[in-house]
């Protein structure tokens, strides 16, 4: 098995999920490449070293340019805050590295477009971590739709509900809190949460044609964790929009960090002429399926426990009835990326595919300001 | 439509459910008879009068013998405590009245046998209020089993869980509390709750061949509400048994009034070679169904909302999606009784069928004492 | 108990729910008035007679003006299609009758305003059948909100999902299908379904300040059941909108008859700073409640089985654990109307309160056309 | 961090879960030891080699005695079929190795007792893989009970339901099917599944005092996969028992591989005077909790999503809302074993604690034969 040397930028939450995925994928999947955790990069040397030791990285760096310049690195994986994505990705691509990048691509369409151009000009393999596509239940949903089982689609509804920023005492910015600082994150829940909803939605149901949106910032000022000063909050705390897909179906999208009682409740439901599908992240190992072709008196929503060997990815794990968890979605993405590499195909979503999502989040933010229906730019 | 004059004995909880059922059945079902609420009978004259006024009875009595002797009464319906069942039923049958009786039949097999003999000697229509058979979901379960959809049955498991007697301060005996007084009730949860489980189980899955049981009285003495004295409690607070049905399937049965968090959680689950069924009283308008013949990757428990016109009894109520409740099971039983009367057939369960259940509860109580497997007497 | 003579116009689905409610309310509630089913009115004499016989009406009529003119009628209850509401209600009020009316009030604000004026000019008791307020779980939600348990409200989301019109073969218009004929109904799901969502929402969460909406007619032409001709469909099959309440909370509303797998799935969820609430009509006897003040490691959504005597309306029904159903909401409304009559207060919602809902549905329909945010007129 | 050299015997399903746990534990927990995957042992050399390569073992062997004899091995971990447990464990202990062993300990009490004696005579660290204790929700249940939150316990009910052996075509014995061969496994579901139920139950609720049981073998003969001959099946396909705990609570236990629709549905429910708890393996990241001390009208079962940092083990994984899966229970057990080693304490359950479970399964099998109540031997 060929070795593939990985350099990871960022050691936060996503640094951990990615590191774990690189370690786990070859244990459970037969792959053409063995990823090697070569170098971790983060600004704080002490913590970078500890992280390297914990996860078995061969070395650590505090300047990402060292990874880009290194001949020992095949893949640059970007797991750092959003304001670093464009710069690192573009430099990595120009250095001929494959690039994997956390979502969203850039903080705005201009950054994202430059990133797409860079990887395509360089002709390097690239992928964005929209990990929820690789929840087995979500992949199964995709299969069912592609097999035509739902028929014509009428409705799509999806939410991403959290409640972790309700307290007015929570500061903005800094370690672990950069998602509340618009200059780093680009936007609030629109880029952080809705981007997931949109990526999945367009993967399952095609292009979104137009949107009308509203956003809100419930807490107007917060202390900044670095300066200690009370400053205006620029992110959107909540973002909601109505949409019409190109296939004629109607949709509601909503994301918020002010939905008391929900930690990470990402859900979607799709209603087709013949069948409907529901899924939620809080029980990610289940898929709800209603098939109108069932015998009348026995029609109902079927609760499918996605742990069988004929469910996507699941024959590689345990035995029926035994669920996997959140982290496995990243493992699947690594497995698919490496398999694609072996087959000479790009694992989805590529930077270009992810750009489509950024165009929709941009239209959402524009609509919230213009109070008009807006049309997302298309790729 | 012919009138059928009803005399009801007892104005407690069951007096209300029966009265309501007699009033409602002809509004929702096309029936050959119109029940007329002729006379209510209860010991307390003032309350009997108030009850008569509330429910539209033409008259009230304080001595049930007046109903038995009356030429104006066609049906005697017994909704009074268990210690009155045998005497009233036998007298009513001997007077040529049709007899409807709350469950269980008698306090013990001897009483029950005498009651069966009386109605059969008199040749009068008779029925016992095992109302849960007429939950539409339960009736549908019966249909599915009779159609052979489950195949060979391997397992039956059922519980009836309540928590209303956990407080040691609750007195025994007297108004509303006679269920805690063994001299009135015959037994505790075995006759009160398990009798329902057993009736449904044998209706769905055939004769129970043998049982091994355990019972417990958690609170050993209670104040008697009439005397004020602290006296030993003679009822069983909990009753559990294992059983083997004649068809070879194995079962667990459990009833208790000490299951904190459950008000009236009557549930059953049946596992067959080809399919399985689950139901519970706290959501009585739903039936869970698993069919192994479904396509492999789409197998799961189907949650059927039993509110469609092709579900048992439901075309007579509202429109799909709109649930009915507990009281409707009694209305269905009246409708079936009256329809049976018109057709010259007995509505199930008759006294004789109910006797089978009393034989099983008797075997359960015997086994709990003997600590041996016991075989229920058969009818 | 004083008699109150009721004349009901319309013998369809709502004619049955109202008739049942008038019969049942005094059986379960102590009320100052006993409603008497005096006269049923419907165009078809034969069926009116049959309905009268079934439900125990003393007489029937085929012209509603006879009810309005009758001295024997105290209350005119309108359960006929929407195009009759205004005319009947106004005439009834002018004749000094109390008026109860099915929702929505009129087919458009002009009709509704005229109806409000008529009952207020006449000074007669009046009420609109927004029955879902009287689901015990919904009433409990109202109590919890009014007690301040949720704190500041951030989000409201609600849907009403059905699937009964998906087939293109379903005709429009005529008996049982007038809801598909815009000339009779006024609108499609906006007035039929969303009106319920809006009434409840404003009752619970206050005035809706502005909306942006989209509607769709998925099946563009249908055979008309009366003429047999294929004609354009003018109703909205689906209606979605975003809203901002006056209290600053954000909302999504959606109603459709094209959500495969849902029969009458009316749901709402409210997220407050301290607590959240969820409810759905398919299990109307349950309320979901999350309280952030609970001990951290034991926080979770609580599934409350609304069958206890300390739950709204429930002490009048059975015992804990035994659920009621859909029809009971109408019974509660009659009980509250009669209690209000005795106390000299109007039961909510009055015509004037219902007008507020009509103003919002109007704004929704306007926004769907203008593709702009629209502000509902306020009462 | 000190290295701890692991030799694993067996590369089947459990060989994989253990190998993964040894690799993962130090990535997520701060531990005093780093486990080194030294040697894998299995009979088939080619497959042992492949397994070693997949999981990163330094070497492989085909004779477990080589591991016992090796100076490089600190811990012998037994993940091979039940008929090997006693021989390997005793030899390993006598060689001074720490011993970890899959459950159940031996095929019968005699084997188990010898194993306990061996590790205790040798004074070596020892542990049995009753992994379900380390489901965070189950550990939380233990904490709640130990804190006295449930009060006096009245009831315990637990099942382990599977459906993978219903087909009569499934052979017995051989690779992957040794669980159907009583000479290898010792018993059927009693040792395979009920042992888990019993271990958890006695951990949570104390010693089981007496049992009455029934077992059944539904398919009487099966082809043996090694000989091809149709031979009698000696294992129990289903095993049910009633029990009385020493604390006076009553219990039902049931395990079967003939419950159509259930893959690995291990559930338990505990009813105490003040509170109740429910858990099931199909949604292992949830715990249901009912607390009677809650305000009356808001009482209900709380659905706790066990993904918060104040839930057992969970601060070491991801962020709230993101679930873990089955394999993590083994990782937790390795973490606890290594932490215990560092602290000089034994991680539970030791061989001696596991022997208690074997005594109960023995009493269950004896009772099924004797048709009497039987008393488990105590440790």
PDB file of N, CA, C and O in Angstrom, chain D residues 323-344:
ATOM      1  N   UNK D 323     -23.059  12.105  18.501  1.00  0.00           N
ATOM      2  CA  UNK D 323     -23.094  10.820  19.187  1.00  0.00           C
ATOM      3  C   UNK D 323     -21.877   9.941  18.913  1.00  0.00           C
ATOM      4  O   UNK D 323     -21.236  10.051  17.874  1.00  0.00           O
ATOM      5  N   UNK D 324     -21.584   9.099  19.868  1.00  0.00           N
ATOM      6  CA  UNK D 324     -20.593   8.053  19.648  1.00  0.00           C
ATOM      7  C   UNK D 324     -21.339   6.751  19.390  1.00  0.00           C
ATOM      8  O   UNK D 324     -22.578   6.740  19.377  1.00  0.00           O
ATOM      9  N   UNK D 325     -20.595   5.659  19.172  1.00  0.00           N
ATOM     10  CA  UNK D 325     -21.253   4.410  18.800  1.00  0.00           C
ATOM     11  C   UNK D 325     -20.833   3.236  19.666  1.00  0.00           C
ATOM     12  O   UNK D 325     -20.319   3.413  20.776  1.00  0.00           O
ATOM     13  N   UNK D 326     -21.063   2.078  19.124  1.00  0.00           N
ATOM     14  CA  UNK D 326     -20.849   0.828  19.843  1.00  0.00           C
ATOM     15  C   UNK D 326     -19.396   0.621  20.245  1.00  0.00           C
ATOM     16  O   UNK D 326     -19.086   0.254  21.382  1.00  0.00           O
ATOM     17  N   UNK D 327     -18.487   0.827  19.310  1.00  0.00           N
ATOM     18  CA  UNK D 327     -17.081   0.481  19.533  1.00  0.00           C
ATOM     19  C   UNK D 327     -16.459   1.252  20.691  1.00  0.00           C
ATOM     20  O   UNK D 327     -15.489   0.793  21.301  1.00  0.00           O
ATOM     21  N   UNK D 328     -17.036   2.405  20.975  1.00  0.00           N
ATOM     22  CA  UNK D 328     -16.456   3.267  22.004  1.00  0.00           C
ATOM     23  C   UNK D 328     -16.528   2.644  23.391  1.00  0.00           C
ATOM     24  O   UNK D 328     -15.743   2.983  24.279  1.00  0.00           O
ATOM     25  N   UNK D 329     -17.479   1.739  23.582  1.00  0.00           N
ATOM     26  CA  UNK D 329     -17.588   1.095  24.900  1.00  0.00           C
ATOM     27  C   UNK D 329     -16.322   0.296  25.212  1.00  0.00           C
ATOM     28  O   UNK D 329     -15.883   0.240  26.363  1.00  0.00           O
ATOM     29  N   UNK D 330     -15.741  -0.308  24.201  1.00  0.00           N
ATOM     30  CA  UNK D 330     -14.494  -1.051  24.399  1.00  0.00           C
ATOM     31  C   UNK D 330     -13.330  -0.094  24.663  1.00  0.00           C
ATOM     32  O   UNK D 330     -12.464  -0.366  25.485  1.00  0.00           O
ATOM     33  N   UNK D 331     -13.351   1.005  23.958  1.00  0.00           N
ATOM     34  CA  UNK D 331     -12.311   2.021  24.178  1.00  0.00           C
ATOM     35  C   UNK D 331     -12.348   2.521  25.624  1.00  0.00           C
ATOM     36  O   UNK D 331     -11.306   2.677  26.267  1.00  0.00           O
ATOM     37  N   UNK D 332     -13.569   2.738  26.119  1.00  0.00           N
ATOM     38  CA  UNK D 332     -13.697   3.174  27.515  1.00  0.00           C
ATOM     39  C   UNK D 332     -13.159   2.112  28.465  1.00  0.00           C
ATOM     40  O   UNK D 332     -12.551   2.420  29.491  1.00  0.00           O
ATOM     41  N   UNK D 333     -13.382   0.867  28.118  1.00  0.00           N
ATOM     42  CA  UNK D 333     -12.938  -0.196  29.018  1.00  0.00           C
ATOM     43  C   UNK D 333     -11.406  -0.271  29.048  1.00  0.00           C
ATOM     44  O   UNK D 333     -10.811  -0.457  30.112  1.00  0.00           O
ATOM     45  N   UNK D 334     -10.785  -0.112  27.893  1.00  0.00           N
ATOM     46  CA  UNK D 334      -9.320  -0.058  27.869  1.00  0.00           C
ATOM     47  C   UNK D 334      -8.825   1.137  28.683  1.00  0.00           C
ATOM     48  O   UNK D 334      -7.886   1.029  29.483  1.00  0.00           O
ATOM     49  N   UNK D 335      -9.480   2.283  28.492  1.00  0.00           N
ATOM     50  CA  UNK D 335      -9.060   3.478  29.231  1.00  0.00           C
ATOM     51  C   UNK D 335      -9.156   3.237  30.737  1.00  0.00           C
ATOM     52  O   UNK D 335      -8.248   3.576  31.504  1.00  0.00           O
ATOM     53  N   UNK D 336     -10.245   2.634  31.168  1.00  0.00           N
ATOM     54  CA  UNK D 336     -10.414   2.379  32.605  1.00  0.00           C
ATOM     55  C   UNK D 336      -9.421   1.330  33.105  1.00  0.00           C
ATOM     56  O   UNK D 336      -8.919   1.421  34.230  1.00  0.00           O
ATOM     57  N   UNK D 337      -9.149   0.331  32.283  1.00  0.00           N
ATOM     58  CA  UNK D 337      -8.190  -0.703  32.676  1.00  0.00           C
ATOM     59  C   UNK D 337      -6.805  -0.080  32.868  1.00  0.00           C
ATOM     60  O   UNK D 337      -6.124  -0.339  33.867  1.00  0.00           O
ATOM     61  N   UNK D 338      -6.416   0.748  31.929  1.00  0.00           N
ATOM     62  CA  UNK D 338      -5.081   1.353  31.997  1.00  0.00           C
ATOM     63  C   UNK D 338      -4.999   2.372  33.133  1.00  0.00           C
ATOM     64  O   UNK D 338      -3.985   2.453  33.840  1.00  0.00           O
ATOM     65  N   UNK D 339      -6.084   3.131  33.315  1.00  0.00           N
ATOM     66  CA  UNK D 339      -6.098   4.081  34.437  1.00  0.00           C
ATOM     67  C   UNK D 339      -6.003   3.321  35.751  1.00  0.00           C
ATOM     68  O   UNK D 339      -5.281   3.721  36.678  1.00  0.00           O
ATOM     69  N   UNK D 340      -6.733   2.213  35.852  1.00  0.00           N
ATOM     70  CA  UNK D 340      -6.696   1.388  37.055  1.00  0.00           C
ATOM     71  C   UNK D 340      -5.293   0.853  37.317  1.00  0.00           C
ATOM     72  O   UNK D 340      -4.806   0.843  38.448  1.00  0.00           O
ATOM     73  N   UNK D 341      -4.653   0.439  36.248  1.00  0.00           N
ATOM     74  CA  UNK D 341      -3.301  -0.092  36.344  1.00  0.00           C
ATOM     75  C   UNK D 341      -2.360   0.969  36.911  1.00  0.00           C
ATOM     76  O   UNK D 341      -1.515   0.680  37.772  1.00  0.00           O
ATOM     77  N   UNK D 342      -2.536   2.164  36.418  1.00  0.00           N
ATOM     78  CA  UNK D 342      -1.698   3.254  36.912  1.00  0.00           C
ATOM     79  C   UNK D 342      -1.971   3.556  38.372  1.00  0.00           C
ATOM     80  O   UNK D 342      -1.056   3.883  39.146  1.00  0.00           O
ATOM     81  N   UNK D 343      -3.219   3.410  38.772  1.00  0.00           N
ATOM     82  CA  UNK D 343      -3.607   3.744  40.142  1.00  0.00           C
ATOM     83  C   UNK D 343      -3.475   2.558  41.081  1.00  0.00           C
ATOM     84  O   UNK D 343      -3.713   2.679  42.291  1.00  0.00           O
ATOM     85  N   UNK D 344      -3.146   1.400  40.505  1.00  0.00           N
ATOM     86  CA  UNK D 344      -3.014   0.211  41.341  1.00  0.00           C
ATOM     87  C   UNK D 344      -4.338  -0.387  41.763  1.00  0.00           C
ATOM     88  O   UNK D 344      -4.434  -1.108  42.752  1.00  0.00           O
TER      89      UNK D 344
END
